[in-house]
mmCIF file with all atom_site columns, C-alpha atoms in Angstrom:
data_model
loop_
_atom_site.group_PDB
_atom_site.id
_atom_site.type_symbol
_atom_site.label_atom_id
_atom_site.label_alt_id
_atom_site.label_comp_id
_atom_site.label_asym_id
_atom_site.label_entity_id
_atom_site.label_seq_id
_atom_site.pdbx_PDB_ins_code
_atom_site.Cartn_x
_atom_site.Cartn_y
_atom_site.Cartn_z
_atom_site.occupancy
_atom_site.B_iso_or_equiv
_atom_site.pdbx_formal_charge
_atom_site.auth_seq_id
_atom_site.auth_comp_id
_atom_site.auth_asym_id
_atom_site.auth_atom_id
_atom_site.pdbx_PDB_model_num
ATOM 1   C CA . UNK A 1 1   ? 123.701 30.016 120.720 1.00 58.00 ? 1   UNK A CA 1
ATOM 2   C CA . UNK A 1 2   ? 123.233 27.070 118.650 1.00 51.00 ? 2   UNK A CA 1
ATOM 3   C CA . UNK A 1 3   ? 125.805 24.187 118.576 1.00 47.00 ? 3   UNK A CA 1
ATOM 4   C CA . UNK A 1 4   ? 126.871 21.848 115.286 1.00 47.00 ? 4   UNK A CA 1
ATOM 5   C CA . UNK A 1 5   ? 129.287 20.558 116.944 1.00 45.00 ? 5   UNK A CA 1
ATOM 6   C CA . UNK A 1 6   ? 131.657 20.962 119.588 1.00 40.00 ? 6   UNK A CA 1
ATOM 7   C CA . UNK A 1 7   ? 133.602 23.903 117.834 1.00 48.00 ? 7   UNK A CA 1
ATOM 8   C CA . UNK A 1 8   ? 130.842 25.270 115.494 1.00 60.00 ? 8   UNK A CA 1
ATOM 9   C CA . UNK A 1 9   ? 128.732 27.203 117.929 1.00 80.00 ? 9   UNK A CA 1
ATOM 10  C CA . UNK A 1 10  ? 126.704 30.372 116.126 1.00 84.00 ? 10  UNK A CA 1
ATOM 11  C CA . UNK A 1 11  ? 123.976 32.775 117.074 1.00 83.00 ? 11  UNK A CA 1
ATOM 12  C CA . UNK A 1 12  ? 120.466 31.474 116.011 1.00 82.00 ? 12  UNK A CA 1
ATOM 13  C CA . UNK A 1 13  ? 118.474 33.768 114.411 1.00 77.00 ? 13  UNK A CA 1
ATOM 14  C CA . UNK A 1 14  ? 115.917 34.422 117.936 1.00 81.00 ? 14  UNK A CA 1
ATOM 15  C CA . UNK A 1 15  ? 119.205 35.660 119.301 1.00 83.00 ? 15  UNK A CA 1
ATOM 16  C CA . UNK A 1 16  ? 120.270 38.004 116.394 1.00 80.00 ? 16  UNK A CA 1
ATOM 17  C CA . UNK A 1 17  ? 116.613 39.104 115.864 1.00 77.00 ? 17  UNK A CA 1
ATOM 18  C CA . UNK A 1 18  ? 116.672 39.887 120.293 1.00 80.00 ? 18  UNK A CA 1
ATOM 19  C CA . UNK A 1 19  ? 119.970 41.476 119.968 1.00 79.00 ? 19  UNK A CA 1
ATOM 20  C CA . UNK A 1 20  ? 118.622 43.895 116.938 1.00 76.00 ? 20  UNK A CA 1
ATOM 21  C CA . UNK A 1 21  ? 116.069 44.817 119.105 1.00 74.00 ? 21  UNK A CA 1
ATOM 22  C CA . UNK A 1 22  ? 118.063 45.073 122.024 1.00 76.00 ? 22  UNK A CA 1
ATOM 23  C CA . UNK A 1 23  ? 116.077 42.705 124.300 1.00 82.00 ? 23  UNK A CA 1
ATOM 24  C CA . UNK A 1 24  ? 118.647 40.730 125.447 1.00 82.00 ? 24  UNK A CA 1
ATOM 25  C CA . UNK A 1 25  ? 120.420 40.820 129.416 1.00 87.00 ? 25  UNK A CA 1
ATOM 26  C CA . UNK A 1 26  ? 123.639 42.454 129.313 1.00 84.00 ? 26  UNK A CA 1
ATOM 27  C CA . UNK A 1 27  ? 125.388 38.599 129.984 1.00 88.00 ? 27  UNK A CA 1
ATOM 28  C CA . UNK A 1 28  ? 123.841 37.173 126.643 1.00 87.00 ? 28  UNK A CA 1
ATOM 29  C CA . UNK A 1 29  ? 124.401 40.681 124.799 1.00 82.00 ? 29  UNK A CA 1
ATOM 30  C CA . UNK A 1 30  ? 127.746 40.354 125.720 1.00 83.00 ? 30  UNK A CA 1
ATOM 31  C CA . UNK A 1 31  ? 128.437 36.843 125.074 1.00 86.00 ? 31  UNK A CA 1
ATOM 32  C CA . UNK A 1 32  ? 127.128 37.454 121.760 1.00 83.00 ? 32  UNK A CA 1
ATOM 33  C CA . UNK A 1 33  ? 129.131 40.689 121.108 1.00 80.00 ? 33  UNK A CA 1
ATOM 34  C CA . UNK A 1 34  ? 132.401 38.361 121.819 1.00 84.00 ? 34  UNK A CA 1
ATOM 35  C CA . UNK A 1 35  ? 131.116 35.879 119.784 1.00 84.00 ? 35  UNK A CA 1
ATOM 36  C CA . UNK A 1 36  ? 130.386 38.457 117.124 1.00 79.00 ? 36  UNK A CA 1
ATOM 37  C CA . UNK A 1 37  ? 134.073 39.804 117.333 1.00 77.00 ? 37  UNK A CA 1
ATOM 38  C CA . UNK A 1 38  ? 135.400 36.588 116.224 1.00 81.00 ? 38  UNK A CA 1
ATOM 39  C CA . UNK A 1 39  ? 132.906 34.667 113.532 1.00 84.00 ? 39  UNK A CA 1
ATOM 40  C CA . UNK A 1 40  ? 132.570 35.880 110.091 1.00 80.00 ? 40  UNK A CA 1
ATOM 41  C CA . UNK A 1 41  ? 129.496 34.012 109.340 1.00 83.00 ? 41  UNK A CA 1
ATOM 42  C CA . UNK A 1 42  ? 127.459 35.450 112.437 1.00 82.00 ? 42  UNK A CA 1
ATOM 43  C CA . UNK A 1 43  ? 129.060 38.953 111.623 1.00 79.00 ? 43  UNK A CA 1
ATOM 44  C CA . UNK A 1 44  ? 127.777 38.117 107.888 1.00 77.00 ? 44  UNK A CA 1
ATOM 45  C CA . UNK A 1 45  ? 124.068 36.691 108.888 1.00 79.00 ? 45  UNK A CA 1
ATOM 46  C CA . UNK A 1 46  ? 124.113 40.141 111.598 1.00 76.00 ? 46  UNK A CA 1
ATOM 47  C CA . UNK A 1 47  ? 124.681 41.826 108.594 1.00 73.00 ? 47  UNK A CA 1
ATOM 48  C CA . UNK A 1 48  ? 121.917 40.440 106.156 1.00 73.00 ? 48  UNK A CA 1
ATOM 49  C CA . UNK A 1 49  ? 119.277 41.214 108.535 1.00 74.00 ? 49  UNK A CA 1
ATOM 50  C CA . UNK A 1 50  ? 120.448 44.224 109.435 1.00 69.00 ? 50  UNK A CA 1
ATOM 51  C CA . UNK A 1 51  ? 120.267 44.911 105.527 1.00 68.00 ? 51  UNK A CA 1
ATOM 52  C CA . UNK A 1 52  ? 116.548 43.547 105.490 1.00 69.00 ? 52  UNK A CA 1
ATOM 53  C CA . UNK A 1 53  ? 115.384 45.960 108.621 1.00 66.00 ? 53  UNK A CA 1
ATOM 54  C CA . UNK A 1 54  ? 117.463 48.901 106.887 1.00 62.00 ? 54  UNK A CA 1
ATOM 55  C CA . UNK A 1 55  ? 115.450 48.335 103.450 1.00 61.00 ? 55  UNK A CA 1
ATOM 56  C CA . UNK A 1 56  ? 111.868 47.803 105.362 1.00 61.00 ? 56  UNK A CA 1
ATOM 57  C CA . UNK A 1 57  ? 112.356 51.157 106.887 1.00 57.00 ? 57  UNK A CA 1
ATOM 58  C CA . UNK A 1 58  ? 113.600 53.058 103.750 1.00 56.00 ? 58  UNK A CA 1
ATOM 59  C CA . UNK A 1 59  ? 110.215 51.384 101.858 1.00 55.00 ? 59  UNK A CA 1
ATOM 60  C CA . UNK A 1 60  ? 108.215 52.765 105.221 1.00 55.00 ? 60  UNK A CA 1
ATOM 61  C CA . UNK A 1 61  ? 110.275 56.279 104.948 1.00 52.00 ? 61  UNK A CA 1
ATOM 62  C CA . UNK A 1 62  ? 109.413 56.492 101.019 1.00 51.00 ? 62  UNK A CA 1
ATOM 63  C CA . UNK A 1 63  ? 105.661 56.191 101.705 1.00 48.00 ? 63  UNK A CA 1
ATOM 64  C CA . UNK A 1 64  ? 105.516 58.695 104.144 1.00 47.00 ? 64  UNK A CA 1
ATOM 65  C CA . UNK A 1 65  ? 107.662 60.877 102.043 1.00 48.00 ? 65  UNK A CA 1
ATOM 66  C CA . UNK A 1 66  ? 104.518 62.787 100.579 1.00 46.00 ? 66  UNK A CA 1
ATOM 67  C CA . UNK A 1 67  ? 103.468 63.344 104.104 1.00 47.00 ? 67  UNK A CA 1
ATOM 68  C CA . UNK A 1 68  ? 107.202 64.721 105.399 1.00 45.00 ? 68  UNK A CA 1
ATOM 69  C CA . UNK A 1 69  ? 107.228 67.092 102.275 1.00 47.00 ? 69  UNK A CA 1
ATOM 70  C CA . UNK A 1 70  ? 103.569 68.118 103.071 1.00 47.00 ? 70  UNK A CA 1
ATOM 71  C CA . UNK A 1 71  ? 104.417 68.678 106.778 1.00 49.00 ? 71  UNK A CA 1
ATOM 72  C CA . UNK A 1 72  ? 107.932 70.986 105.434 1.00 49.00 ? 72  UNK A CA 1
ATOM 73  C CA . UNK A 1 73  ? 104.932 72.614 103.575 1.00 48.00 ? 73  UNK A CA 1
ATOM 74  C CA . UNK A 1 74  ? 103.141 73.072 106.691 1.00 47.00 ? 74  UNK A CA 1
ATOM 75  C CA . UNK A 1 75  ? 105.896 74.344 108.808 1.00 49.00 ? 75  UNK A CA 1
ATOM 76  C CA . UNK A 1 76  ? 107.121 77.060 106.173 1.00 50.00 ? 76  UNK A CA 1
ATOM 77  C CA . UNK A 1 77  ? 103.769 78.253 106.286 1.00 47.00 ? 77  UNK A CA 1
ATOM 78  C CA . UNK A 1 78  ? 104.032 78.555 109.929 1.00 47.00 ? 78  UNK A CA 1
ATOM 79  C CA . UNK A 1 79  ? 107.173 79.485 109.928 1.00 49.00 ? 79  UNK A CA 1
ATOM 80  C CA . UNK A 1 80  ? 105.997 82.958 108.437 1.00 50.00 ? 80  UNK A CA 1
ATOM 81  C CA . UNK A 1 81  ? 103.231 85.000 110.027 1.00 47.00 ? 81  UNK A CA 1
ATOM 82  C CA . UNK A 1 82  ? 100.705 86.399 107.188 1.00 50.00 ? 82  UNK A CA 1
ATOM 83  C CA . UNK A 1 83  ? 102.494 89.925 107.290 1.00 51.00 ? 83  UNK A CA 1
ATOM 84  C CA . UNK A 1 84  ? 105.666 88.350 106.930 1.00 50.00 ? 84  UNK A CA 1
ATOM 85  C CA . UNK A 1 85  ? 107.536 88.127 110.332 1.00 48.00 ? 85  UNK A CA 1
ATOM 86  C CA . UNK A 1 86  ? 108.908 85.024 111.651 1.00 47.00 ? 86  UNK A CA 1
ATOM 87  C CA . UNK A 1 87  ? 107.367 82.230 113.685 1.00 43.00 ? 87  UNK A CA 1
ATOM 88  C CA . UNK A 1 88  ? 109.609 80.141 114.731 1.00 41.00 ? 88  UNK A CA 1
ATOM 89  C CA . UNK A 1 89  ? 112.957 79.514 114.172 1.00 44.00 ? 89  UNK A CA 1
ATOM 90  C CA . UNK A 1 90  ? 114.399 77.431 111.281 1.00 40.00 ? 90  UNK A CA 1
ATOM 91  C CA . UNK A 1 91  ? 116.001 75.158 113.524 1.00 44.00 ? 91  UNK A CA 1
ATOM 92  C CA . UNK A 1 92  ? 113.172 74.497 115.614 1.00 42.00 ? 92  UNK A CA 1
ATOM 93  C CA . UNK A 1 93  ? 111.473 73.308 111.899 1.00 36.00 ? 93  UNK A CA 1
ATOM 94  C CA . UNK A 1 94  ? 114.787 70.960 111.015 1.00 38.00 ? 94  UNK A CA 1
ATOM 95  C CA . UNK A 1 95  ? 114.502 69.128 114.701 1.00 40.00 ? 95  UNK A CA 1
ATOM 96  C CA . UNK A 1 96  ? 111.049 68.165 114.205 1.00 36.00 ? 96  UNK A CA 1
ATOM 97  C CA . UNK A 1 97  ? 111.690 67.155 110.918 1.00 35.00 ? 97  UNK A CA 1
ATOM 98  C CA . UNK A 1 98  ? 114.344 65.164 111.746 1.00 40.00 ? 98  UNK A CA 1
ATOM 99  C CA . UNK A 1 99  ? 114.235 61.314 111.226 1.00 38.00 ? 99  UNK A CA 1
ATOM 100 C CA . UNK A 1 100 ? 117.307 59.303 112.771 1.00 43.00 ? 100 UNK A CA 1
ATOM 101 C CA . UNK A 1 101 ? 118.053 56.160 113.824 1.00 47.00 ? 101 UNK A CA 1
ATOM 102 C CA . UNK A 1 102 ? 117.762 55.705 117.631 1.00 55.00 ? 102 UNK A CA 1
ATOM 103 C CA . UNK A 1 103 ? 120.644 54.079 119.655 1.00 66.00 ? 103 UNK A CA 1
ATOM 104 C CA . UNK A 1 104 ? 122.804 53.533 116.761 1.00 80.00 ? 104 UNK A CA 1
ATOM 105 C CA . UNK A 1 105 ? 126.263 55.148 116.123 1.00 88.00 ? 105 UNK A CA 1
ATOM 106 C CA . UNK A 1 106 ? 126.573 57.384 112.955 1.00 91.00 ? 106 UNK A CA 1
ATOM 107 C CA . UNK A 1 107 ? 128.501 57.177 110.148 1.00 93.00 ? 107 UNK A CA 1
ATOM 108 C CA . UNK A 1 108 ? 129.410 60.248 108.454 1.00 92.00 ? 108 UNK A CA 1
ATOM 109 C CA . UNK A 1 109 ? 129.445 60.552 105.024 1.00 92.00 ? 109 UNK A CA 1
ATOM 110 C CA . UNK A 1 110 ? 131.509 62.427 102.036 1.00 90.00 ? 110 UNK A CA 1
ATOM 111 C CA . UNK A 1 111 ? 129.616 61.527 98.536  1.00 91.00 ? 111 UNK A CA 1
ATOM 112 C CA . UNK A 1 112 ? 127.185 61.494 97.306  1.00 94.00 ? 112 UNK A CA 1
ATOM 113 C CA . UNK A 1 113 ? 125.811 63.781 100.066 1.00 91.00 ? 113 UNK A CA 1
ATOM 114 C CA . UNK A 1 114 ? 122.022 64.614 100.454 1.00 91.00 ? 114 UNK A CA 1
ATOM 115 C CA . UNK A 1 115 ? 120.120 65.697 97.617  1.00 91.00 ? 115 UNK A CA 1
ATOM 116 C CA . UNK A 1 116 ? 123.313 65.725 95.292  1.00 93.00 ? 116 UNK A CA 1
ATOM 117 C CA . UNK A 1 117 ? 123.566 65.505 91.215  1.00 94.00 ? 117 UNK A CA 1
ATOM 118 C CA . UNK A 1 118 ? 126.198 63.447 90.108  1.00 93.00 ? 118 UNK A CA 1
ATOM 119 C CA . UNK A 1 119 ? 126.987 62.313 86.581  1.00 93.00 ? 119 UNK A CA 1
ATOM 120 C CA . UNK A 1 120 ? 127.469 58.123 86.716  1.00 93.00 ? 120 UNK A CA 1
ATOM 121 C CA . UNK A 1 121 ? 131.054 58.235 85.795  1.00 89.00 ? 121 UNK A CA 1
ATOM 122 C CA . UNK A 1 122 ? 132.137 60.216 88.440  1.00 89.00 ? 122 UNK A CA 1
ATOM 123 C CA . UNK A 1 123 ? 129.801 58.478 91.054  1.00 92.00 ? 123 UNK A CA 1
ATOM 124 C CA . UNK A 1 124 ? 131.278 56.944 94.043  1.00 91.00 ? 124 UNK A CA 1
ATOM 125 C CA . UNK A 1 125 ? 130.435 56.405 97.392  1.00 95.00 ? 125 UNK A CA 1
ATOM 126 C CA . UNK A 1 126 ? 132.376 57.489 100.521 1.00 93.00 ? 126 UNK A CA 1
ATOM 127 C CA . UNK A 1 127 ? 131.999 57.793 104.476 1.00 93.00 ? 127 UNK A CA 1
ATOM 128 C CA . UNK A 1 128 ? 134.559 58.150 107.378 1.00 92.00 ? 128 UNK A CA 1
ATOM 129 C CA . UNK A 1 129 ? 136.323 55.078 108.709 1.00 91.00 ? 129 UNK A CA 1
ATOM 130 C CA . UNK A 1 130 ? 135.062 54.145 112.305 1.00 92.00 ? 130 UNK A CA 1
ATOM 131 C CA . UNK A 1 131 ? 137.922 52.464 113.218 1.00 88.00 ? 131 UNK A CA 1
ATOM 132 C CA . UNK A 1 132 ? 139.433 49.378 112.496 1.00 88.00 ? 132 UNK A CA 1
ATOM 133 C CA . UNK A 1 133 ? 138.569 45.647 111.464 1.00 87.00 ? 133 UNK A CA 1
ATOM 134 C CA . UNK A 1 134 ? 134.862 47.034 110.451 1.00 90.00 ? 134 UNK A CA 1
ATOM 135 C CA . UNK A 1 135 ? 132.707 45.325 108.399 1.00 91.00 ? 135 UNK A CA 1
ATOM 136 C CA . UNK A 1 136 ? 130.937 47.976 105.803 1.00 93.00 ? 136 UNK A CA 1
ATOM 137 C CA . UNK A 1 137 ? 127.528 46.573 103.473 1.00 93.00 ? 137 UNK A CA 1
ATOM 138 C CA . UNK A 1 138 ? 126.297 49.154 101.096 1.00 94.00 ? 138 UNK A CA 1
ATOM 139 C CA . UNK A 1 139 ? 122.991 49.554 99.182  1.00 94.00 ? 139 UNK A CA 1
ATOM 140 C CA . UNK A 1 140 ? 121.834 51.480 96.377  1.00 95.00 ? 140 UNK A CA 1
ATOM 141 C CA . UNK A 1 141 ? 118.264 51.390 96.383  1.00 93.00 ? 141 UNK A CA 1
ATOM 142 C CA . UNK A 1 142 ? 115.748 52.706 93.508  1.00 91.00 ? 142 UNK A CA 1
ATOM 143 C CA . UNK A 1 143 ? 112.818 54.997 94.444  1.00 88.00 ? 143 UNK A CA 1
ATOM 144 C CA . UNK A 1 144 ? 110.428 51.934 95.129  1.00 86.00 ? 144 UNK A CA 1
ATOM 145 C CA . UNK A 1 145 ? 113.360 50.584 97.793  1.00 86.00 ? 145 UNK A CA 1
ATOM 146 C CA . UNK A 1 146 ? 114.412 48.016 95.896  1.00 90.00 ? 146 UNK A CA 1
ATOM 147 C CA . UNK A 1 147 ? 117.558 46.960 95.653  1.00 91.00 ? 147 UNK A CA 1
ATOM 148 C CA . UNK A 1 148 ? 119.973 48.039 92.489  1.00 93.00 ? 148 UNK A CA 1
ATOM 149 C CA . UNK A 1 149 ? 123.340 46.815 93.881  1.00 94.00 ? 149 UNK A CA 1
ATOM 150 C CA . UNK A 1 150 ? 124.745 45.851 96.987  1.00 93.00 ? 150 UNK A CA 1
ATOM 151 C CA . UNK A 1 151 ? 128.496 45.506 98.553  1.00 92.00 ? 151 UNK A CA 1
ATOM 152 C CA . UNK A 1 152 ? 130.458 44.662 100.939 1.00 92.00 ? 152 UNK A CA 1
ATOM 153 C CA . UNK A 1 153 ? 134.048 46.041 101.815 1.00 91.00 ? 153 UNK A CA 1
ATOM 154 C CA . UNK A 1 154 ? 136.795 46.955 105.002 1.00 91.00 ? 154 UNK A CA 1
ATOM 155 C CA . UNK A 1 155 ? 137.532 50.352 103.000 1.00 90.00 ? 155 UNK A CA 1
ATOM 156 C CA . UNK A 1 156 ? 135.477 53.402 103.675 1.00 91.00 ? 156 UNK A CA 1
ATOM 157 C CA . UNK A 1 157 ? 134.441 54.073 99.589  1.00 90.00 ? 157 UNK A CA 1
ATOM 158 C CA . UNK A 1 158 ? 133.038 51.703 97.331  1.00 92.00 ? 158 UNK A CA 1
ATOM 159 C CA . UNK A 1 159 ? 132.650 52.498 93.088  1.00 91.00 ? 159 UNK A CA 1
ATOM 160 C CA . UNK A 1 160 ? 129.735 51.045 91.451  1.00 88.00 ? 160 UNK A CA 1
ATOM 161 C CA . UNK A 1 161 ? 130.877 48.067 89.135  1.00 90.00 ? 161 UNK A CA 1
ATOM 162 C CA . UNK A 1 162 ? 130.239 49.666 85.489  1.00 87.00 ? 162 UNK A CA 1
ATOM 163 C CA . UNK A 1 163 ? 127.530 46.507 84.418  1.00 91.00 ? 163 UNK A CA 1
ATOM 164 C CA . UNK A 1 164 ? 125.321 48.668 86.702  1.00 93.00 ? 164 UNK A CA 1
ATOM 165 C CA . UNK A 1 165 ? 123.107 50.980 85.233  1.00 92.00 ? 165 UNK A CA 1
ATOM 166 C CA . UNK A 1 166 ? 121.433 53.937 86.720  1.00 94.00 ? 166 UNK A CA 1
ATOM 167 C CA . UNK A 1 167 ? 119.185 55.987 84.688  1.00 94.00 ? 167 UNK A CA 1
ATOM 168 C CA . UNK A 1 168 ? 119.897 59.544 84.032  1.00 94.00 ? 168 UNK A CA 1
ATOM 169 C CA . UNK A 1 169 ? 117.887 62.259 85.640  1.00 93.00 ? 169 UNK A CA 1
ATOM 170 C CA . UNK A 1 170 ? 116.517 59.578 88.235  1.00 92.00 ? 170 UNK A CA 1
ATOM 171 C CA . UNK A 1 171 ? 116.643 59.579 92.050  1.00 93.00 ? 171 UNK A CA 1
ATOM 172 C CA . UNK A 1 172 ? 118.256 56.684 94.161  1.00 95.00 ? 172 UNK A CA 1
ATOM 173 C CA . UNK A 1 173 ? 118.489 56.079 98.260  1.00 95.00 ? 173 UNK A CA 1
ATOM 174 C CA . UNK A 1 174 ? 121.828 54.290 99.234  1.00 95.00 ? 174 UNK A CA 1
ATOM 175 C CA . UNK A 1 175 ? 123.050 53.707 102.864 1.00 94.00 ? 175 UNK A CA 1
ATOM 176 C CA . UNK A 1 176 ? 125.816 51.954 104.315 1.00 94.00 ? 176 UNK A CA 1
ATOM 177 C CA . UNK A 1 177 ? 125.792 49.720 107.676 1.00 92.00 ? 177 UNK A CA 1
ATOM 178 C CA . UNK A 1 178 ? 128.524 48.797 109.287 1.00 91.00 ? 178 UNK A CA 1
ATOM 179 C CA . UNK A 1 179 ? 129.216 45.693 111.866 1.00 88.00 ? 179 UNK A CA 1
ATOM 180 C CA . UNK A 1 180 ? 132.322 46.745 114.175 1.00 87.00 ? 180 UNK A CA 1
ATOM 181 C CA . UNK A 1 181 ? 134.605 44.354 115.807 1.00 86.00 ? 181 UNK A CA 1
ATOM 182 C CA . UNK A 1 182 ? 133.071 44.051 119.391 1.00 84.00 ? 182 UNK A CA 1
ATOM 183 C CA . UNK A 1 183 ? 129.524 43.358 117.485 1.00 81.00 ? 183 UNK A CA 1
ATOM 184 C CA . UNK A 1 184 ? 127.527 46.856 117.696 1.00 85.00 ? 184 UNK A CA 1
ATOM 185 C CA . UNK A 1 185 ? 126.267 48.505 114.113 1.00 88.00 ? 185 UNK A CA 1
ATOM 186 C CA . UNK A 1 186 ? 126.701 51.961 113.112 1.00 91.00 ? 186 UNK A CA 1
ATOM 187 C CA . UNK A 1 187 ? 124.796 53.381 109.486 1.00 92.00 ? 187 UNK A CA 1
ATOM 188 C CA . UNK A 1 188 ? 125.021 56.041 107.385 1.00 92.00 ? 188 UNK A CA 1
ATOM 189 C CA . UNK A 1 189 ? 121.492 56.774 107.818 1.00 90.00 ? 189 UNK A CA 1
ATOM 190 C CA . UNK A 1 190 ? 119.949 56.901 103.872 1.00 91.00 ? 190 UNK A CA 1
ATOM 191 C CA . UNK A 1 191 ? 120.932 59.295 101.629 1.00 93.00 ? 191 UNK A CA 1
ATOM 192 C CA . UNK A 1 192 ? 119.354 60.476 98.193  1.00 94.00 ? 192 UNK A CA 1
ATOM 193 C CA . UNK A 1 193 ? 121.086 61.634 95.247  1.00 95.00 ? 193 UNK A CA 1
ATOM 194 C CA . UNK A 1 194 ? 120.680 61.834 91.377  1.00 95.00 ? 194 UNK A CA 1
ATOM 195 C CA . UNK A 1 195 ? 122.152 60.946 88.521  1.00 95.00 ? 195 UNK A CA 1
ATOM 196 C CA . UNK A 1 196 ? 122.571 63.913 86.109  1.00 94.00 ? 196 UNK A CA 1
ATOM 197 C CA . UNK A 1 197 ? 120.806 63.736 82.690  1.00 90.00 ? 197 UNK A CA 1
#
């Protein structure tokens, strides 16, 4: 940890960027989770970068998109034999389809959920609590990952201010990551949803 002074000790970023990536002993993970637990602007800097990774992968998820879809393609052609009969199951298809975040707690979520019209006045965004004193940062994201709005609350929903504008009969990601008390992360995961024309 890096010192300013005698009582302004933070994590650098080499330590937030080992922690992420969970190379750090269990002594210095620790430290750093107390450390976490008490200072808003490491919990707030944890956060940011957390934000960054989350956004790199949903760019990275977007571009293989075309390949996922082609591969669901793929695997409902397999899924059915020529004369018709089944393959394999449909659960065996949705496991190796599935793309989740290794090693971090899940969020759940209540709206929008996957794949879900929504007209813009009625939009707002909602997950279960997971616990106390947590830290939540949400994203909306456009199709090219880029950011439309971001937010930060202690609540578990979060309404779009109305300056923000989201075009009808488009498609946007958002995701929320959350920094609890003893210094772990949990996410959402991202979601897509549209806004009804």
């Amino acid at each position: 940890m890096s010192s300013n002074g005698e009582r302004d000790i933070h994590v650098d970023g080499e330590q937030i960027a080992a922690y992420l990536d969970r190379k750090l002993a269990a002594v210095e993970r620790s430290e750093i989770e107390v450390h976490l637990a008490d200072c808003t602007e490491c919990r707030t800097e944890l956060l940011s970068v957390t934000r960054i990774l989350q956004t790199r992968r949903l760019k990275r998820r977007l571009y293989t998109m075309g390949s996922l879809a082609a591969a669901a393609v793929l695997a409902g052609l397999l899924l059915f034999a020529p004369d018709g009969t089944r393959n394999a199951t449909v659960e065996d298809t949705r496991r190796a389809a599935d793309v989740g975040t290794e090693g971090i707690q899940q969020i759940d979520i209540l709206t929008p959920s996957q794949g879900m019209t929504v007209r813009r006045a009625d939009l707002s965004f909602g997950w279960l609590s997971v616990g106390e004193d947590v830290l939540y940062s949400l994203a909306v994201l456009d199709t090219a990952g880029n950011e439309v709005w971001t937010g930060n609350t202690t609540d578990s929903i979060l309404l779009l201010p109305g300056a923000v504008a989201l075009a009808q009969g488009v498609n946007y990601f958002w995701y929320v990551d959350a920094l609890l008390p003893d210094g772990r992360s949990a996410t959402t995961g991202i979601h897509q949803f549209r806004i009804a024309p």
